[in-house]
Every structure is written in structure tokens, then in C-alpha cells.
Amino acid sequence: MQDATLRAKENGPAGVVLLGGAHGTLALARSLGKRKVPVWLVSNDNPLPGWSRHIDRRLDWPGPDNADAVTCLLELARIHKLEGHLLVPGGDPEVRLVSQSIGALSSCYRIMLPAWDSLKYVCEKPLLYRRAAELKLDIPATYVFNSMKQAAGSDIRFPVVLKPNMGGGHDRFSRAKVVRADDKASFLAAYKDAAEHIGIDNVVVQELIMGGGESQFSYAALWHRGAPVAEFSARRVRQYPIEFGYTSTFVEVVEEPEVIDAGRRILESIGHEGLVEIEFKRDPRDGKLRVLDVNPRPWSWFGLADGAGVDLGAMLWEVANGRKTASVSARSKASWMYLVRDAVVAGKLMSSGRLSWREYLRSFARVRSWAAFSVHDPLPGLLDVPLTAWRVLTRRIFGFR
């Protein structure tokens, strides 16, 4: 079968197939939909993006962990005439599947993502931290154990956090994303539980860098042919949980040249292609910026890009179709908010005296994009709260997927 990129050049722009994801996928769909780009959603998980008026059609599939996942995507392309569409993974398991299967999937779809031989060095946390060290970038103190006995006899500095080596799992530990331990007993209990779920080699143990979202920064960008097309830095002003948030609740654009420089060095080392967000945290003890995580997909606050005047979604489409994009800068202090969760976080911060009512109310004036709500696409915003409540009930209480 002829390569999808060549066919796209011959036949003109096709559409976009979004594979999984949640709020980041929704924001990307809105960005593309505003430009009349046909958008398809293929998902077996969060239905939120599918309620957007910018999704032309939603298709179900068995998911990225299914043995026949690649065959299924190729069959969907054949049945629904999706050849030449840009395939954009919206979640971590989808990223891994597409990257590992670029050869097969590129026969039907266009893909802007490095092959796994390169991408794994930023997706798998142990490899990411090794690469960061090679690039002379700082990371949190990380502990490696080969057995429970070795972990029990170790001398580590508390508090620590336990994380899966890569996101996207459906077990209890992977869904939690981050587990905190403040002493040896709680650490060993959490480590044993995590190892039973994902295997001891897949559990990352790190010293917890103190400080809330005000210390956490991100590099956000679109890359093409190993160089940035557009980029900006942002600060996670508030997050949930407060000390080591697994999700952002209030994010604002800030100028942080050190974040930009570190992000570029990491991505240049793999010749990156496509969307990406890199998370850092500034250590209050020495002021050093430490690498935490890399997300080569639309991230939760992806909508901030459009709100800040750097529409990475539109640029992705332009670049994928061989068009030039104008050089733009993000509007300083432009912000994104996940209203329901941010209200919970703000309440906790105000009760502890770390945030005033006046500061909280002032933050609304800077919001240019919301996690789910949009005046022009209201249904996802209306359904986000009950949908989130239902997912918490079924996943965390009853243990359903």
C-alpha cells in the first residue's frame, strides 16, 4: 500500500483521527473543528471528547493493550476510508502503541511521532532520568531496588513518591499515578502493593521535592524534524493533590528561559516530532530545576495553547500538511482552569492560609481557556462533573475499568 503521506500530498488534506485521551483530546478536537477539519475519535475509555460538536464521528475499539489493536486500526481505516488521516494518540498507552507500530500504521495514516527506539528514552521514566543525567540536567534523587529485602534494608530520605515507570495502566497503582510515603513502614507497604500490580522493575521511587504547584513548570511545544515549530513555558500554579499533583487545576503562561533550554536539550536528543509537554519542578533547597516527566501527546491543559495565542493544534495540522506556520509568542499570564477541581484545591489552600479569597477571585480574570467548558461547545462542560463523579465511583470504589 502506498505511503499515507504521499497519498495525502496527492489527494489534499484529509482529516484527523484522535486515539483516546480526555481533556487534552477535547481541546485538540475543538482547535481542529474551528478550522473545519474533519475529526474522528477512536476510544475505549473516557467518553468526554466524544460529546464535543467538533467530533464528526466516534468509533469504539478494543483499546491499545489488545493484541489486535494495530490490525483493528488498519481495518477501521479501510472500512471508513480514513487513509491519509493524521493519527494522534491522546493517552500514554496509545502513544506507545502508535510509536511501536509506526511501520505498519504509516501504510494508512500520517503520524507525527518518533519511533519507539527514540521515544522510549523520554516515555519510560528510568530511561528519561538516565538521558537527563547524560545531558547534565538535574533529576530528583531516585532509588533502585531489585527486591523487597533490598528496599527494606535501604537508607532513603523521606518523604518519597512511588510512580509507575510509564503512565496508562488500569490497575489501582497506575490509576493513582503517584503514591506518597512519609516513613519506612508506609513506604514498604506501598512498594509491596505497587510491585504486585506492575512488577518491581516498573516501580519508580523518588525523593519528594517539597513545594506545591508554584514550584512546578512545564515546557509545551510542537516539534517538526527535530526542531521546535512553536514553544512556551508555563507554571502549574495549583494542582491536585497540592504537594505532588497528578493533575493540574490552574496553569498560567510564564517566561522561564531555563525551562525552554532544558526542554529543547531533551527533545533534540531524540529528534522529536509532534506535540509534547515536559514537566519540571524547582527544588526550594538549591533552586535547581529537576526533570519529572515527558508527555508526547495532548496534555490535560492543552487548551491553554489556543487561549494564549499559540494554537498548537492548528499548527500541528498545518505542519502535517506541509504548510508554513507564523512565528508567535504566548501571551504572558494567560491561564487555564479546571474549575471544579481547582475550587477544591483553592479551598484547602485558603483554609491553611496559603491563598486569599482576593487572590483566588483575581485568578479568574486571567483565564483564557477551561478544561471542559466552552460557550461554543457547551455539552462536554455540562457532562464533565457527573462523568468524573461516575468514573471515581466505578474505578476507585468498585474497582471497575
Short mmCIF file of C-alpha atoms in Angstrom, two decimals:
data_model
loop_
_atom_site.label_atom_id
_atom_site.label_comp_id
_atom_site.label_asym_id
_atom_site.label_seq_id
_atom_site.Cartn_x
_atom_site.Cartn_y
_atom_site.Cartn_z
CA MET A 1 0.00 0.00 0.00
CA GLN A 2 1.27 3.47 -0.91
CA ASP A 3 2.65 5.51 1.98
CA ALA A 4 -0.07 7.64 3.61
CA THR A 5 1.99 10.84 3.50
CA LEU A 6 2.48 10.58 -0.27
CA ARG A 7 -1.21 9.89 -0.82
CA ALA A 8 -2.13 12.89 1.34
CA LYS A 9 0.02 15.15 -0.83
CA GLU A 10 -1.66 13.80 -3.95
CA ASN A 11 -5.24 13.94 -2.65
CA GLY A 12 -5.05 17.06 -0.49
CA PRO A 13 -5.76 17.37 3.27
CA ALA A 14 -7.78 14.57 4.85
CA GLY A 15 -8.93 14.58 8.46
CA VAL A 16 -7.62 13.68 11.90
CA VAL A 17 -8.17 10.54 13.95
CA LEU A 18 -7.81 11.15 17.70
CA LEU A 19 -6.94 7.98 19.58
CA GLY A 20 -8.12 8.01 23.21
CA GLY A 21 -7.45 10.75 25.73
CA ALA A 22 -9.63 13.12 27.74
CA HIS A 23 -9.37 16.90 28.28
CA GLY A 24 -6.30 17.30 26.05
CA THR A 25 -8.03 15.40 23.25
CA LEU A 26 -11.13 17.55 23.71
CA ALA A 27 -9.07 20.74 23.39
CA LEU A 28 -7.35 19.44 20.26
CA ALA A 29 -10.70 18.47 18.71
CA ARG A 30 -12.00 21.98 19.34
CA SER A 31 -8.91 23.55 17.80
CA LEU A 32 -9.24 21.42 14.67
CA GLY A 33 -13.02 21.72 14.49
CA LYS A 34 -12.87 25.51 14.43
CA ARG A 35 -10.87 25.14 11.21
CA LYS A 36 -13.42 22.77 9.70
CA VAL A 37 -11.01 19.83 9.85
CA PRO A 38 -12.91 16.50 9.92
CA VAL A 39 -12.22 14.89 13.33
CA TRP A 40 -12.82 11.25 14.26
CA LEU A 41 -12.48 9.88 17.79
CA VAL A 42 -11.45 6.26 18.38
CA SER A 43 -11.68 5.42 22.07
CA ASN A 44 -12.42 2.66 24.56
CA ASP A 45 -12.06 4.86 27.63
CA ASN A 46 -13.10 8.40 28.59
CA PRO A 47 -16.18 9.44 26.56
CA LEU A 48 -15.81 13.18 27.31
CA PRO A 49 -14.24 14.25 23.97
CA GLY A 50 -16.95 12.36 22.09
CA TRP A 51 -19.60 14.80 23.32
CA SER A 52 -17.94 17.70 21.52
CA ARG A 53 -19.74 19.09 18.49
CA HIS A 54 -16.35 19.11 16.77
CA ILE A 55 -16.16 15.30 16.74
CA ASP A 56 -17.66 14.20 13.43
CA ARG A 57 -17.84 10.57 14.46
CA ARG A 58 -16.83 8.35 17.36
CA LEU A 59 -15.71 4.75 16.89
CA ASP A 60 -15.19 2.14 19.58
CA TRP A 61 -12.29 -0.30 19.56
CA PRO A 62 -10.76 -2.88 21.98
CA GLY A 63 -8.05 -0.48 23.17
CA PRO A 64 -4.27 -0.09 22.84
CA ASP A 65 -3.45 -3.08 25.06
CA ASN A 66 -5.38 -5.52 22.89
CA ALA A 67 -3.26 -7.95 20.85
CA ASP A 68 -5.17 -6.98 17.69
CA ALA A 69 -5.03 -3.21 18.24
CA VAL A 70 -2.94 -2.41 15.16
CA THR A 71 -5.00 -4.69 12.94
CA CYS A 72 -8.14 -3.01 14.25
CA LEU A 73 -6.86 0.49 13.40
CA LEU A 74 -5.90 -0.61 9.90
CA GLU A 75 -9.32 -2.19 9.45
CA LEU A 76 -11.06 0.97 10.65
CA ALA A 77 -9.08 2.95 8.09
CA ARG A 78 -10.17 0.58 5.32
CA ILE A 79 -13.85 0.42 6.30
CA HIS A 80 -14.32 4.15 6.95
CA LYS A 81 -11.92 5.42 4.27
CA LEU A 82 -9.55 7.06 6.74
CA GLU A 83 -6.42 6.54 4.65
CA GLY A 84 -4.24 9.65 4.78
CA HIS A 85 -5.78 10.92 8.02
CA LEU A 86 -3.41 12.18 10.70
CA LEU A 87 -3.39 9.75 13.64
CA VAL A 88 -2.84 11.49 17.00
CA PRO A 89 -2.60 9.36 20.18
CA GLY A 90 -4.23 11.04 23.18
CA GLY A 91 -3.08 8.81 26.06
CA ASP A 92 0.13 7.12 27.20
CA PRO A 93 -0.81 3.57 26.12
CA GLU A 94 -1.93 4.93 22.75
CA VAL A 95 1.39 6.78 22.36
CA ARG A 96 3.33 3.60 22.99
CA LEU A 97 1.20 1.57 20.57
CA VAL A 98 1.46 4.09 17.73
CA SER A 99 5.18 4.69 18.25
CA GLN A 100 5.96 0.98 18.40
CA SER A 101 3.85 0.30 15.29
CA ILE A 102 4.77 3.25 13.07
CA GLY A 103 5.86 0.99 10.23
CA ALA A 104 2.50 -0.76 9.95
CA LEU A 105 0.27 2.21 10.76
CA SER A 106 2.06 4.56 8.35
CA SER A 107 0.74 2.44 5.48
CA CYS A 108 -2.67 4.03 6.19
CA TYR A 109 -2.23 7.02 8.49
CA ARG A 110 0.04 10.02 8.71
CA ILE A 111 1.91 10.09 12.02
CA MET A 112 3.90 12.83 13.73
CA LEU A 113 5.73 10.91 16.44
CA PRO A 114 9.21 9.36 16.72
CA ALA A 115 9.65 5.61 16.51
CA TRP A 116 9.83 3.82 19.86
CA ASP A 117 13.60 3.25 19.63
CA SER A 118 13.93 7.01 20.19
CA LEU A 119 10.73 7.90 22.02
CA LYS A 120 11.19 5.36 24.81
CA TYR A 121 14.05 7.48 26.19
CA VAL A 122 11.55 10.11 27.30
CA CYS A 123 8.45 7.96 27.89
CA GLU A 124 9.96 5.40 30.27
CA LYS A 125 10.98 7.24 33.42
CA PRO A 126 14.17 5.26 34.20
CA LEU A 127 15.41 5.91 30.67
CA LEU A 128 14.33 9.55 30.87
CA TYR A 129 16.29 10.11 34.07
CA ARG A 130 19.33 8.40 32.57
CA ARG A 131 19.10 10.62 29.49
CA ALA A 132 18.67 13.73 31.65
CA ALA A 133 21.81 12.84 33.60
CA GLU A 134 23.70 12.40 30.32
CA LEU A 135 22.55 15.86 29.28
CA LYS A 136 23.70 17.33 32.63
CA LEU A 137 20.12 18.05 33.71
CA ASP A 138 19.04 17.58 37.31
CA ILE A 139 16.55 14.94 38.49
CA PRO A 140 15.08 14.09 41.91
CA ALA A 141 17.04 11.57 43.99
CA THR A 142 15.91 8.21 42.60
CA TYR A 143 16.23 4.82 44.33
CA VAL A 144 16.51 1.49 42.51
CA PHE A 145 15.80 -1.80 44.28
CA ASN A 146 15.86 -5.36 42.98
CA SER A 147 13.86 -6.92 45.80
CA MET A 148 11.68 -6.16 48.80
CA LYS A 149 14.55 -7.26 51.04
CA GLN A 150 16.85 -4.69 49.46
CA ALA A 151 14.18 -1.99 49.82
CA ALA A 152 13.66 -2.89 53.48
CA GLY A 153 17.37 -2.56 54.20
CA SER A 154 17.84 0.68 52.31
CA ASP A 155 18.66 4.08 53.73
CA ILE A 156 16.46 6.58 51.90
CA ARG A 157 15.37 10.12 52.61
CA PHE A 158 11.66 10.62 53.32
CA PRO A 159 9.18 11.63 52.11
CA VAL A 160 9.28 9.70 48.83
CA VAL A 161 6.84 9.15 45.98
CA LEU A 162 6.22 5.93 44.08
CA LYS A 163 5.25 6.10 40.39
CA PRO A 164 4.80 3.63 37.54
CA ASN A 165 7.67 3.76 35.04
CA MET A 166 5.12 4.79 32.38
CA GLY A 167 1.56 6.02 32.66
CA GLY A 168 -1.60 4.46 31.32
CA GLY A 169 -2.12 1.27 33.30
CA HIS A 170 -5.54 0.25 34.59
CA ASP A 171 -4.54 -1.28 37.93
CA ARG A 172 -5.08 0.58 41.20
CA PHE A 173 -1.47 1.79 41.50
CA SER A 174 -1.23 3.02 37.90
CA ARG A 175 -4.52 4.88 38.18
CA ALA A 176 -3.29 6.61 41.34
CA LYS A 177 -0.25 7.82 39.30
CA VAL A 178 1.65 8.94 42.41
CA VAL A 179 1.70 7.48 45.93
CA ARG A 180 3.38 9.31 48.80
CA ALA A 181 5.18 7.61 51.69
CA ASP A 182 6.44 9.53 54.73
CA ASP A 183 8.22 6.76 56.61
CA LYS A 184 9.72 3.29 56.15
CA ALA A 185 6.61 1.37 57.14
CA SER A 186 4.27 3.21 54.76
CA PHE A 187 6.89 3.02 52.01
CA LEU A 188 7.32 -0.75 52.27
CA ALA A 189 3.57 -1.29 52.29
CA ALA A 190 3.09 0.93 49.24
CA TYR A 191 6.10 -0.59 47.45
CA LYS A 192 4.86 -4.13 48.01
CA ASP A 193 1.41 -3.22 46.71
CA ALA A 194 2.84 -1.44 43.65
CA ALA A 195 5.20 -4.31 42.84
CA GLU A 196 2.34 -6.79 42.99
CA HIS A 197 0.38 -4.72 40.49
CA ILE A 198 3.02 -3.80 37.88
CA GLY A 199 6.21 -5.68 38.81
CA ILE A 200 9.07 -4.45 40.95
CA ASP A 201 11.14 -3.37 37.92
CA ASN A 202 8.37 -0.98 36.85
CA VAL A 203 8.09 0.95 40.13
CA VAL A 204 9.99 4.25 40.34
CA VAL A 205 10.90 5.50 43.83
CA GLN A 206 11.96 9.13 44.18
CA GLU A 207 12.53 11.69 46.87
CA LEU A 208 9.56 14.06 47.03
CA ILE A 209 10.58 17.60 46.18
CA MET A 210 8.65 19.81 48.54
CA GLY A 211 6.53 22.70 47.37
CA GLY A 212 3.23 22.97 45.53
CA GLY A 213 2.33 23.89 42.00
CA GLU A 214 4.06 27.26 42.31
CA SER A 215 7.34 25.31 42.00
CA GLN A 216 6.26 23.17 39.05
CA PHE A 217 6.90 24.28 35.48
CA SER A 218 6.26 22.90 32.03
CA TYR A 219 7.68 23.17 28.56
CA ALA A 220 4.93 22.95 25.91
CA ALA A 221 5.66 22.71 22.21
CA LEU A 222 5.15 21.37 18.72
CA TRP A 223 8.26 19.93 17.09
CA HIS A 224 8.94 19.03 13.48
CA ARG A 225 12.05 17.44 12.01
CA GLY A 226 13.93 17.66 15.28
CA ALA A 227 13.32 21.36 15.97
CA PRO A 228 10.58 23.44 17.66
CA VAL A 229 7.87 24.98 15.50
CA ALA A 230 6.31 26.77 18.50
CA GLU A 231 7.01 26.60 22.22
CA PHE A 232 6.27 28.29 25.52
CA SER A 233 6.73 27.71 29.24
CA ALA A 234 4.03 27.57 31.88
CA ARG A 235 3.66 27.29 35.64
CA ARG A 236 1.29 24.90 37.42
CA VAL A 237 0.01 27.46 39.91
CA ARG A 238 -2.39 25.00 41.53
CA GLN A 239 -2.66 21.24 41.29
CA TYR A 240 -4.36 18.26 42.90
CA PRO A 241 -3.10 16.94 45.29
CA ILE A 242 -1.40 20.16 46.36
CA GLU A 243 2.13 18.84 47.04
CA PHE A 244 2.57 16.34 44.19
CA GLY A 245 -0.36 16.85 41.87
CA TYR A 246 -1.21 14.20 39.34
CA THR A 247 -3.45 16.73 37.60
CA SER A 248 -3.26 20.48 37.01
CA THR A 249 -6.11 22.72 38.13
CA PHE A 250 -4.77 26.20 37.33
CA VAL A 251 -1.93 26.83 34.86
CA GLU A 252 -0.53 30.12 33.60
CA VAL A 253 1.96 31.14 30.92
CA VAL A 254 5.26 32.40 32.34
CA GLU A 255 8.64 33.28 30.86
CA GLU A 256 11.19 30.71 32.07
CA PRO A 257 14.21 30.54 29.71
CA GLU A 258 15.75 27.74 31.77
CA VAL A 259 12.66 25.58 31.18
CA ILE A 260 12.82 26.25 27.43
CA ASP A 261 16.51 25.40 27.28
CA ALA A 262 16.12 22.16 29.24
CA GLY A 263 13.13 21.11 27.15
CA ARG A 264 14.99 21.69 23.92
CA ARG A 265 18.01 19.68 25.05
CA ILE A 266 15.88 16.68 25.93
CA LEU A 267 13.92 16.71 22.68
CA GLU A 268 16.93 17.37 20.46
CA SER A 269 18.49 14.21 21.87
CA ILE A 270 15.68 12.08 20.37
CA GLY A 271 14.94 14.13 17.24
CA HIS A 272 11.39 14.71 18.43
CA GLU A 273 8.37 15.04 16.16
CA GLY A 274 4.91 16.19 17.23
CA LEU A 275 3.27 17.61 20.34
CA VAL A 276 4.99 17.43 23.72
CA GLU A 277 4.88 18.68 27.31
CA ILE A 278 7.78 18.26 29.74
CA GLU A 279 7.28 18.71 33.49
CA PHE A 280 9.90 20.14 35.83
CA LYS A 281 10.00 21.12 39.49
CA ARG A 282 12.24 23.72 41.07
CA ASP A 283 13.82 22.41 44.26
CA PRO A 284 13.46 25.04 47.03
CA ARG A 285 16.61 23.76 48.73
CA ASP A 286 19.01 24.70 45.94
CA GLY A 287 16.88 26.39 43.27
CA LYS A 288 17.68 23.71 40.70
CA LEU A 289 15.16 22.70 38.05
CA ARG A 290 14.60 18.93 38.10
CA VAL A 291 13.09 16.85 35.29
CA LEU A 292 9.94 14.92 36.24
CA ASP A 293 8.03 13.64 33.23
CA VAL A 294 7.51 13.89 29.45
CA ASN A 295 4.10 13.70 27.71
CA PRO A 296 4.37 13.40 23.89
CA ARG A 297 0.63 13.87 23.36
CA PRO A 298 -2.11 16.44 24.08
CA TRP A 299 -1.87 17.04 27.84
CA SER A 300 -4.63 17.99 30.29
CA TRP A 301 -4.20 21.77 29.92
CA PHE A 302 -3.54 21.65 26.17
CA GLY A 303 -6.34 24.19 25.65
CA LEU A 304 -4.13 26.89 27.19
CA ALA A 305 -2.08 26.95 23.98
CA ASP A 306 -5.00 28.29 21.94
CA GLY A 307 -6.05 30.61 24.77
CA ALA A 308 -2.53 32.04 24.93
CA GLY A 309 -2.36 32.67 21.19
CA VAL A 310 -0.11 29.72 20.32
CA ASP A 311 -2.61 27.29 18.82
CA LEU A 312 -0.52 24.14 18.76
CA GLY A 313 -3.46 22.12 17.45
CA ALA A 314 -3.85 24.31 14.37
CA MET A 315 -0.09 24.32 13.88
CA LEU A 316 0.02 20.53 14.09
CA TRP A 317 -2.49 20.37 11.25
CA GLU A 318 -0.61 22.93 9.17
CA VAL A 319 2.75 21.23 9.61
CA ALA A 320 1.31 17.78 8.90
CA ASN A 321 0.03 19.15 5.58
CA GLY A 322 3.33 20.76 4.64
CA ARG A 323 2.25 24.33 5.27
CA LYS A 324 4.27 27.05 6.92
CA THR A 325 3.20 28.50 10.27
CA ALA A 326 3.76 32.01 11.55
CA SER A 327 6.09 32.58 14.50
CA VAL A 328 4.05 33.62 17.54
CA SER A 329 4.64 34.18 21.25
CA ALA A 330 2.39 33.09 24.10
CA ARG A 331 0.55 35.81 26.00
CA SER A 332 2.14 36.17 29.44
CA LYS A 333 -0.10 35.24 32.39
CA ALA A 334 -2.81 33.78 30.13
CA SER A 335 -4.32 30.95 32.20
CA TRP A 336 -6.26 27.69 32.05
CA MET A 337 -8.54 26.37 34.80
CA TYR A 338 -10.17 23.06 35.70
CA LEU A 339 -12.92 24.82 37.65
CA VAL A 340 -14.38 22.00 39.81
CA ARG A 341 -11.07 20.57 40.98
CA ASP A 342 -9.47 24.00 41.33
CA ALA A 343 -12.25 25.07 43.69
CA VAL A 344 -11.40 22.10 45.93
CA VAL A 345 -7.68 22.92 45.84
CA ALA A 346 -8.31 26.63 46.44
CA GLY A 347 -10.50 25.78 49.42
CA LYS A 348 -7.71 23.75 51.01
CA LEU A 349 -5.14 26.47 50.32
CA MET A 350 -7.37 29.16 51.80
CA SER A 351 -8.11 27.09 54.90
CA SER A 352 -4.37 26.79 55.53
CA GLY A 353 -3.73 30.49 54.91
CA ARG A 354 -1.76 29.92 51.69
CA LEU A 355 -4.29 31.63 49.42
CA SER A 356 -6.65 34.54 49.98
CA TRP A 357 -10.16 34.92 48.59
CA ARG A 358 -8.99 38.02 46.75
CA GLU A 359 -6.11 36.20 45.05
CA TYR A 360 -8.38 33.32 44.09
CA LEU A 361 -11.03 35.60 42.55
CA ARG A 362 -8.35 37.60 40.72
CA SER A 363 -7.15 34.43 39.02
CA PHE A 364 -10.45 34.17 37.10
CA ALA A 365 -9.63 37.39 35.23
CA ARG A 366 -6.65 35.67 33.59
CA VAL A 367 -8.48 32.53 32.44
CA ARG A 368 -8.49 32.19 28.66
CA SER A 369 -9.36 28.50 28.46
CA TRP A 370 -11.26 26.00 30.60
CA ALA A 371 -10.70 22.27 30.99
CA ALA A 372 -14.11 21.28 29.65
CA PHE A 373 -16.38 24.32 29.35
CA SER A 374 -16.72 26.32 26.14
CA VAL A 375 -19.51 28.71 25.18
CA HIS A 376 -19.34 27.42 21.61
CA ASP A 377 -19.17 23.74 22.62
CA PRO A 378 -21.12 23.51 25.91
CA LEU A 379 -22.08 19.83 26.20
CA PRO A 380 -18.68 18.46 27.42
CA GLY A 381 -18.60 21.10 30.16
CA LEU A 382 -22.10 20.19 31.33
CA LEU A 383 -21.29 16.49 31.43
CA ASP A 384 -17.77 16.70 32.91
CA VAL A 385 -18.81 16.85 36.57
CA PRO A 386 -21.26 13.89 36.57
CA LEU A 387 -18.90 11.92 34.30
CA THR A 388 -15.96 12.50 36.64
CA ALA A 389 -18.07 11.51 39.65
CA TRP A 390 -19.17 8.32 37.91
CA ARG A 391 -15.61 7.39 36.94
CA VAL A 392 -14.39 7.93 40.50
CA LEU A 393 -17.24 5.80 41.83
CA THR A 394 -16.76 2.91 39.40
CA ARG A 395 -12.96 2.90 39.30
CA ARG A 396 -11.88 3.75 42.80
CA ILE A 397 -14.69 2.36 44.86
CA PHE A 398 -15.87 -0.63 42.85
CA GLY A 399 -12.58 -1.24 41.04
CA PHE A 400 -14.10 -1.27 37.53
CA ARG A 401 -12.13 -0.10 34.50
#
